[in-house]
PDB file of C-alpha atoms in Angstrom:
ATOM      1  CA  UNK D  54     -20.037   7.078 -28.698  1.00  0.00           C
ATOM      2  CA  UNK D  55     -18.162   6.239 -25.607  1.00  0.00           C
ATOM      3  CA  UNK D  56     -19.853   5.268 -22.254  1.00  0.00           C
ATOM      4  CA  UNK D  57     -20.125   8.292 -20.089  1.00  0.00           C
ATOM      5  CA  UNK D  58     -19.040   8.174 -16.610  1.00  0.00           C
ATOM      6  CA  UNK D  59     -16.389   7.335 -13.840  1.00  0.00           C
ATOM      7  CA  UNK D  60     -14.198   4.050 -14.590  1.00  0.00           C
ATOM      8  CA  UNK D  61     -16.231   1.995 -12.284  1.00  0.00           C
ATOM      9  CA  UNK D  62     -19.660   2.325 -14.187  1.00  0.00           C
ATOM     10  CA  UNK D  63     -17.739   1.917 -17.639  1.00  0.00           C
ATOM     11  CA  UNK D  64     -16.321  -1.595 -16.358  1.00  0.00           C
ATOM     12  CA  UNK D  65     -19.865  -2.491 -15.000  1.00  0.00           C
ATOM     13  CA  UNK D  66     -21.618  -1.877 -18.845  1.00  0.00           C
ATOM     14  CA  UNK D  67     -18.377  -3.982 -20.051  1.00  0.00           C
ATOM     15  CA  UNK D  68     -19.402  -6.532 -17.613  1.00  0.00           C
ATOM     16  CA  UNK D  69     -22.706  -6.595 -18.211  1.00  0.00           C
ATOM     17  CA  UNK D  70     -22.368  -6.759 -21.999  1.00  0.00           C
ATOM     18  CA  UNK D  71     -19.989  -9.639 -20.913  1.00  0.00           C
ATOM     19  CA  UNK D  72     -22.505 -11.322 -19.331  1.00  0.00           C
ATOM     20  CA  UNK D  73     -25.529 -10.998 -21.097  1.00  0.00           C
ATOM     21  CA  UNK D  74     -23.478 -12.695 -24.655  1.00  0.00           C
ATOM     22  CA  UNK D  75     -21.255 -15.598 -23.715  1.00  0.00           C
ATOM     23  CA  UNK D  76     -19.546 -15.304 -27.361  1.00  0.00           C
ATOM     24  CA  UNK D  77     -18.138 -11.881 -26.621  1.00  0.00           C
ATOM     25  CA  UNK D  78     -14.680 -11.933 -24.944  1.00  0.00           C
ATOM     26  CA  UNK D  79     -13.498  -8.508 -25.182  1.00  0.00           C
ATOM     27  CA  UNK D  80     -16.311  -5.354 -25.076  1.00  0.00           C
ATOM     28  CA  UNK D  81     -14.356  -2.163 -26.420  1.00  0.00           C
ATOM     29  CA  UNK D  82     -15.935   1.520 -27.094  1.00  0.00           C
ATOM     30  CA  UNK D  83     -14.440   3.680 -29.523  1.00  0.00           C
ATOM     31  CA  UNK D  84     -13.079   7.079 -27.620  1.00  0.00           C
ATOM     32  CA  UNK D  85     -12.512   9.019 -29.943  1.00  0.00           C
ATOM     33  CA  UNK D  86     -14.448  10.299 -33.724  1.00  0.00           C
ATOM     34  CA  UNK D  87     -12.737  10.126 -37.049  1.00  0.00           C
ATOM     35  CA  UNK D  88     -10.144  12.426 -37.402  1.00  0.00           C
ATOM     36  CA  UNK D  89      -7.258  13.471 -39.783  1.00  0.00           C
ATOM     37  CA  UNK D  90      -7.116  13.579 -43.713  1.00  0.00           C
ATOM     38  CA  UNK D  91      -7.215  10.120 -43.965  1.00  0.00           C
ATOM     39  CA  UNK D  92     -10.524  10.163 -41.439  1.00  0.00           C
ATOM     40  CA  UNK D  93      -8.465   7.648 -39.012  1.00  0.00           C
ATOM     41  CA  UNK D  94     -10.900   5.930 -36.425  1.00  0.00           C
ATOM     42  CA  UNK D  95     -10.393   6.975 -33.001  1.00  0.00           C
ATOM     43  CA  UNK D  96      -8.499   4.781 -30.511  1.00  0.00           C
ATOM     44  CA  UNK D  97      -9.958   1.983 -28.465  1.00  0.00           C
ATOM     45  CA  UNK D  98     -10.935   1.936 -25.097  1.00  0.00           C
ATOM     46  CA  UNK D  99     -11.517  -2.035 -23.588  1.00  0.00           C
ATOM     47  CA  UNK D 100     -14.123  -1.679 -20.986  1.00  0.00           C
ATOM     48  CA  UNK D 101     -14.210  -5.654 -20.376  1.00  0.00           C
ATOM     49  CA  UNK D 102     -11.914  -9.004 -20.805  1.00  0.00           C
ATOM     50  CA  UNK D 103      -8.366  -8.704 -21.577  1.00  0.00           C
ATOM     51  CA  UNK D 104      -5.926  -6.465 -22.990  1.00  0.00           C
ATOM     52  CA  UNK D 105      -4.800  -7.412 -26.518  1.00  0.00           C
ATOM     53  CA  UNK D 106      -2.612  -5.969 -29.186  1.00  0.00           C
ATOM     54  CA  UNK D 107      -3.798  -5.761 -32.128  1.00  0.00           C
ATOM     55  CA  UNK D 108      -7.668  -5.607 -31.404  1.00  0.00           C
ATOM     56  CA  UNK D 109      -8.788  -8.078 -34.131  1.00  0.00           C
ATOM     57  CA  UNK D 110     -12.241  -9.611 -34.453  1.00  0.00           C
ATOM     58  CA  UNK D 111     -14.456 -11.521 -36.707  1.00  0.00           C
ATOM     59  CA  UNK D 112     -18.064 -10.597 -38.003  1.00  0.00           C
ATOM     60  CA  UNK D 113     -20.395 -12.276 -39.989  1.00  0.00           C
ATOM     61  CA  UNK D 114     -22.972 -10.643 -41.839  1.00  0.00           C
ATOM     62  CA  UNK D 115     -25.507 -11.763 -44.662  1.00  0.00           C
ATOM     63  CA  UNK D 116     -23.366 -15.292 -44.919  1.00  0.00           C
ATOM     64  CA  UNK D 117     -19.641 -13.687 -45.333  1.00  0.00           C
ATOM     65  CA  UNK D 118     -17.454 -13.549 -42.364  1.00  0.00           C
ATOM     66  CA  UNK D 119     -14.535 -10.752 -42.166  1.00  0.00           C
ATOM     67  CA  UNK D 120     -11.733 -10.383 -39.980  1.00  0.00           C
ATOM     68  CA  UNK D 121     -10.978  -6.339 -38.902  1.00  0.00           C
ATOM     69  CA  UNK D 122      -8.249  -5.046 -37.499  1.00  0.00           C
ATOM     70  CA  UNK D 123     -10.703  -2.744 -35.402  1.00  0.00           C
ATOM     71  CA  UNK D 124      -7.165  -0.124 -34.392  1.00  0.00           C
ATOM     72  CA  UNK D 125      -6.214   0.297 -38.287  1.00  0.00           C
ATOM     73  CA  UNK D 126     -10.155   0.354 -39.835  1.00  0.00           C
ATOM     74  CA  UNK D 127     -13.240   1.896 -39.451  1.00  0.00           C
ATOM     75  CA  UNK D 128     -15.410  -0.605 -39.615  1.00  0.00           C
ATOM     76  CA  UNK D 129     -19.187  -0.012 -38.226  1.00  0.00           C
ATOM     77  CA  UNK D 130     -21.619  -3.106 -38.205  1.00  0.00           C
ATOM     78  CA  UNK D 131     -24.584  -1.070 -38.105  1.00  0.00           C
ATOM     79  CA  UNK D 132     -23.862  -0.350 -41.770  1.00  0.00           C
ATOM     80  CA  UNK D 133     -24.511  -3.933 -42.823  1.00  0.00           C
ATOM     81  CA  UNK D 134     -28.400  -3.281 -44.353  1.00  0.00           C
ATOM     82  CA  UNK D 135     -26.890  -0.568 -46.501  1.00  0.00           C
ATOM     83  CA  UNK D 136     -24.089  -2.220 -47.630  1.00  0.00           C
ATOM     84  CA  UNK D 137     -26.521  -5.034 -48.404  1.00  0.00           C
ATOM     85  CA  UNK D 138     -28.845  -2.500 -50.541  1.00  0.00           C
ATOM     86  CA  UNK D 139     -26.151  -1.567 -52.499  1.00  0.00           C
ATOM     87  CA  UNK D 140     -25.172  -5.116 -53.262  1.00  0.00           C
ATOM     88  CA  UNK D 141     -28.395  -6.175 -54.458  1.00  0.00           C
ATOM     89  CA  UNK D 142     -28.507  -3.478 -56.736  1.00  0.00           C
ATOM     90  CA  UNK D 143     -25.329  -5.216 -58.782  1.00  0.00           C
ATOM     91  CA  UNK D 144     -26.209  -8.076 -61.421  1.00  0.00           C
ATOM     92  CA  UNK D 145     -24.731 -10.713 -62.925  1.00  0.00           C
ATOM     93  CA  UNK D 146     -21.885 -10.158 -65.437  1.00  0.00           C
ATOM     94  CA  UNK D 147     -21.608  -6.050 -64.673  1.00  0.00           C
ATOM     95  CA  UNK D 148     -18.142  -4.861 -63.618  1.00  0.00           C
ATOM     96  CA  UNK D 149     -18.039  -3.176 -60.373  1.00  0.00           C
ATOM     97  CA  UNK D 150     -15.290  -0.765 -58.578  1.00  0.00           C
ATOM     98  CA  UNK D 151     -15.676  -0.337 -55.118  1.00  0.00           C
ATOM     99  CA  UNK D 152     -14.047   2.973 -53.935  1.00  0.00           C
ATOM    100  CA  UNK D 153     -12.820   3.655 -50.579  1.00  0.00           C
ATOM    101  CA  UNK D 154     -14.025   0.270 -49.750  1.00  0.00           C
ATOM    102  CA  UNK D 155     -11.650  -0.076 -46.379  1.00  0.00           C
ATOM    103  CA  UNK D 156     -11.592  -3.639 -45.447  1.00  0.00           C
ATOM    104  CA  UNK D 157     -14.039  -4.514 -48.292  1.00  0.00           C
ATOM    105  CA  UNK D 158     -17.034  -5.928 -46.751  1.00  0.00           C
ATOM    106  CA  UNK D 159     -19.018  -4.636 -50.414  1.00  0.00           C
ATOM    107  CA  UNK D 160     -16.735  -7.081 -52.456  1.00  0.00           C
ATOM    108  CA  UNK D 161     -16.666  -9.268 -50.360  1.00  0.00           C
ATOM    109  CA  UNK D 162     -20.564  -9.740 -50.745  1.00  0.00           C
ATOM    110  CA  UNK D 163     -20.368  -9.638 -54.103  1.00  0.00           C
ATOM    111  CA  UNK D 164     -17.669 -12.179 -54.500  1.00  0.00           C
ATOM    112  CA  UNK D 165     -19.762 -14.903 -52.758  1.00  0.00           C
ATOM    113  CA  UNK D 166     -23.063 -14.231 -54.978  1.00  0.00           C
TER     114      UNK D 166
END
């Protein structure tokens, strides 16, 4: 959702986040929802730290680390103990085809049991 409010109290929560985590550089809210057929991620809004074109970053999650293109994929963090369930759910030796799977965090999981 994106922080409500006039410019000045958006940069102070980018600030803020800023400050509290010194590994964050750059603290961006999504403006808009998903849209379109293809359910395209709304664009980007930096609050904090610099410009930059294209908005990459890298996230670690359960031991695998991915690097997103956060302008081109959806990609939502808060997901992680879900896709987690599902991945435990997969054994040994079974075939698996992960549909719609975006920047393929599932797989990716998989790929490093």
């Amino acid at each position: 959702a994106a922080v409500p409010g006039p410019e000045s109290e958006r940069a102070a929560v980018g600030s803020a986040v800023l400050a509290e985590n010194g590994r964050i550089r750059i603290v961006a809210v999504r403006s808009g929802c998903l849209e379109g057929e293809e359910r395209a991620s709304g664009s980007l809004e930096i609050l904090a730290g610099p410009e930059r074109k294209p908005l990459i970053t890298t996230h670690s999650e359960f031991g695998v680390r991915y690097v997103v293109n956060l302008e081109t994929m959806f990609f939502n963090p808060r997901m992680a103990p879900e896709r987690q369930r599902i991945c435990a759910q997969v054994r040994a030796g079974e075939d698996i085809c992960v549909l719609f799977a975006g920047g393929c965090p599932e797989a990716l999981q998989l790929a490093d049991k």
